[in-house]
Amino acid sequence: MRRKQVANPSHQQKLMLTVNPERILANPRV
């Protein structure tokens, strides 16, 4: 997961937002 985040942060962000939008709000670092 870390490699994908570094390779495609925007893609990972979108995936996270789609999967767990609350988690994004809980983790400002993301």
PDB file as gemmi writes it, atoms N, CA and C in Angstrom:
CRYST1    1.000    1.000    1.000  90.00  90.00  90.00 P 1                      
ATOM      1  N   MET A   1       0.846  -1.207   0.000  1.00  0.00           N  
ATOM      2  CA  MET A   1       0.000   0.000   0.000  1.00  0.00           C  
ATOM      3  C   MET A   1       0.877   1.250   0.000  1.00  0.00           C  
ATOM      4  N   ARG A   2       1.949   1.220   0.761  1.00  0.00           N  
ATOM      5  CA  ARG A   2       2.818   2.406   0.825  1.00  0.00           C  
ATOM      6  C   ARG A   2       3.390   2.671  -0.576  1.00  0.00           C  
ATOM      7  N   ARG A   3       3.794   1.641  -1.275  1.00  0.00           N  
ATOM      8  CA  ARG A   3       4.380   1.851  -2.609  1.00  0.00           C  
ATOM      9  C   ARG A   3       3.349   2.490  -3.529  1.00  0.00           C  
ATOM     10  N   LYS A   4       2.129   1.990  -3.492  1.00  0.00           N  
ATOM     11  CA  LYS A   4       1.097   2.551  -4.375  1.00  0.00           C  
ATOM     12  C   LYS A   4       0.834   4.009  -3.997  1.00  0.00           C  
ATOM     13  N   GLN A   5       0.840   4.299  -2.693  1.00  0.00           N  
ATOM     14  CA  GLN A   5       0.585   5.683  -2.269  1.00  0.00           C  
ATOM     15  C   GLN A   5       1.659   6.601  -2.849  1.00  0.00           C  
ATOM     16  N   VAL A   6       2.891   6.149  -2.816  1.00  0.00           N  
ATOM     17  CA  VAL A   6       3.989   6.975  -3.327  1.00  0.00           C  
ATOM     18  C   VAL A   6       3.905   7.056  -4.849  1.00  0.00           C  
ATOM     19  N   ALA A   7       3.557   5.933  -5.474  1.00  0.00           N  
ATOM     20  CA  ALA A   7       3.487   5.900  -6.934  1.00  0.00           C  
ATOM     21  C   ALA A   7       2.282   6.707  -7.425  1.00  0.00           C  
ATOM     22  N   ASN A   8       1.136   6.479  -6.810  1.00  0.00           N  
ATOM     23  CA  ASN A   8      -0.079   7.191  -7.245  1.00  0.00           C  
ATOM     24  C   ASN A   8      -0.847   7.719  -6.034  1.00  0.00           C  
ATOM     25  N   PRO A   9      -0.401   8.829  -5.461  1.00  0.00           N  
ATOM     26  CA  PRO A   9      -1.088   9.389  -4.291  1.00  0.00           C  
ATOM     27  C   PRO A   9      -2.504   9.822  -4.628  1.00  0.00           C  
ATOM     28  N   SER A  10      -2.679  10.385  -5.813  1.00  0.00           N  
ATOM     29  CA  SER A  10      -4.020  10.858  -6.192  1.00  0.00           C  
ATOM     30  C   SER A  10      -4.967   9.672  -6.351  1.00  0.00           C  
ATOM     31  N   HIS A  11      -4.478   8.604  -6.955  1.00  0.00           N  
ATOM     32  CA  HIS A  11      -5.327   7.419  -7.160  1.00  0.00           C  
ATOM     33  C   HIS A  11      -5.701   6.823  -5.809  1.00  0.00           C  
ATOM     34  N   GLN A  12      -4.696   6.741  -4.926  1.00  0.00           N  
ATOM     35  CA  GLN A  12      -4.951   6.181  -3.591  1.00  0.00           C  
ATOM     36  C   GLN A  12      -5.950   7.060  -2.851  1.00  0.00           C  
ATOM     37  N   GLN A  13      -5.794   8.368  -3.001  1.00  0.00           N  
ATOM     38  CA  GLN A  13      -6.709   9.293  -2.328  1.00  0.00           C  
ATOM     39  C   GLN A  13      -8.130   9.052  -2.803  1.00  0.00           C  
ATOM     40  N   LYS A  14      -8.310   8.950  -4.105  1.00  0.00           N  
ATOM     41  CA  LYS A  14      -9.654   8.737  -4.656  1.00  0.00           C  
ATOM     42  C   LYS A  14     -10.215   7.414  -4.153  1.00  0.00           C  
ATOM     43  N   LEU A  15      -9.375   6.395  -4.147  1.00  0.00           N  
ATOM     44  CA  LEU A  15      -9.828   5.077  -3.688  1.00  0.00           C  
ATOM     45  C   LEU A  15     -10.263   5.168  -2.227  1.00  0.00           C  
ATOM     46  N   MET A  16      -9.432   5.839  -1.417  1.00  0.00           N  
ATOM     47  CA  MET A  16      -9.759   5.982   0.007  1.00  0.00           C  
ATOM     48  C   MET A  16     -11.060   6.764   0.174  1.00  0.00           C  
ATOM     49  N   LEU A  17     -11.205   7.836  -0.589  1.00  0.00           N  
ATOM     50  CA  LEU A  17     -12.422   8.647  -0.481  1.00  0.00           C  
ATOM     51  C   LEU A  17     -13.641   7.812  -0.842  1.00  0.00           C  
ATOM     52  N   THR A  18     -13.469   6.951  -1.842  1.00  0.00           N  
ATOM     53  CA  THR A  18     -14.595   6.111  -2.271  1.00  0.00           C  
ATOM     54  C   THR A  18     -14.860   5.030  -1.233  1.00  0.00           C  
ATOM     55  N   VAL A  19     -13.784   4.470  -0.693  1.00  0.00           N  
ATOM     56  CA  VAL A  19     -13.936   3.379   0.281  1.00  0.00           C  
ATOM     57  C   VAL A  19     -14.316   3.933   1.654  1.00  0.00           C  
ATOM     58  N   ASN A  20     -13.489   4.838   2.169  1.00  0.00           N  
ATOM     59  CA  ASN A  20     -13.748   5.394   3.507  1.00  0.00           C  
ATOM     60  C   ASN A  20     -13.520   6.904   3.519  1.00  0.00           C  
ATOM     61  N   PRO A  21     -14.519   7.678   3.142  1.00  0.00           N  
ATOM     62  CA  PRO A  21     -14.368   9.142   3.142  1.00  0.00           C  
ATOM     63  C   PRO A  21     -14.156   9.675   4.551  1.00  0.00           C  
ATOM     64  N   GLU A  22     -14.737   9.001   5.531  1.00  0.00           N  
ATOM     65  CA  GLU A  22     -14.577   9.458   6.921  1.00  0.00           C  
ATOM     66  C   GLU A  22     -13.127   9.310   7.347  1.00  0.00           C  
ATOM     67  N   ARG A  23     -12.477   8.270   6.851  1.00  0.00           N  
ATOM     68  CA  ARG A  23     -11.089   8.029   7.242  1.00  0.00           C  
ATOM     69  C   ARG A  23     -10.212   9.187   6.754  1.00  0.00           C  
ATOM     70  N   ILE A  24     -10.503   9.710   5.577  1.00  0.00           N  
ATOM     71  CA  ILE A  24      -9.718  10.836   5.044  1.00  0.00           C  
ATOM     72  C   ILE A  24      -9.859  12.036   5.982  1.00  0.00           C  
ATOM     73  N   LEU A  25     -11.068  12.307   6.401  1.00  0.00           N  
ATOM     74  CA  LEU A  25     -11.303  13.446   7.295  1.00  0.00           C  
ATOM     75  C   LEU A  25     -10.609  13.201   8.628  1.00  0.00           C  
ATOM     76  N   ALA A  26     -10.572  11.954   9.054  1.00  0.00           N  
ATOM     77  CA  ALA A  26      -9.938  11.624  10.331  1.00  0.00           C  
ATOM     78  C   ALA A  26      -8.421  11.713  10.201  1.00  0.00           C  
ATOM     79  N   ASN A  27      -7.903  11.485   8.982  1.00  0.00           N  
ATOM     80  CA  ASN A  27      -6.450  11.528   8.771  1.00  0.00           C  
ATOM     81  C   ASN A  27      -6.086  12.677   7.833  1.00  0.00           C  
ATOM     82  N   PRO A  28      -5.777  13.851   8.358  1.00  0.00           N  
ATOM     83  CA  PRO A  28      -5.427  15.002   7.525  1.00  0.00           C  
ATOM     84  C   PRO A  28      -4.133  14.746   6.748  1.00  0.00           C  
ATOM     85  N   ARG A  29      -3.281  13.861   7.279  1.00  0.00           N  
ATOM     86  CA  ARG A  29      -2.017  13.569   6.596  1.00  0.00           C  
ATOM     87  C   ARG A  29      -2.291  12.943   5.239  1.00  0.00           C  
ATOM     88  N   VAL A  30      -3.405  12.246   5.102  1.00  0.00           N  
ATOM     89  CA  VAL A  30      -3.735  11.619   3.817  1.00  0.00           C  
ATOM     90  C   VAL A  30      -4.236  12.707   2.884  1.00  0.00           C  
TER      91      VAL A  30                                                      
END                                                                             
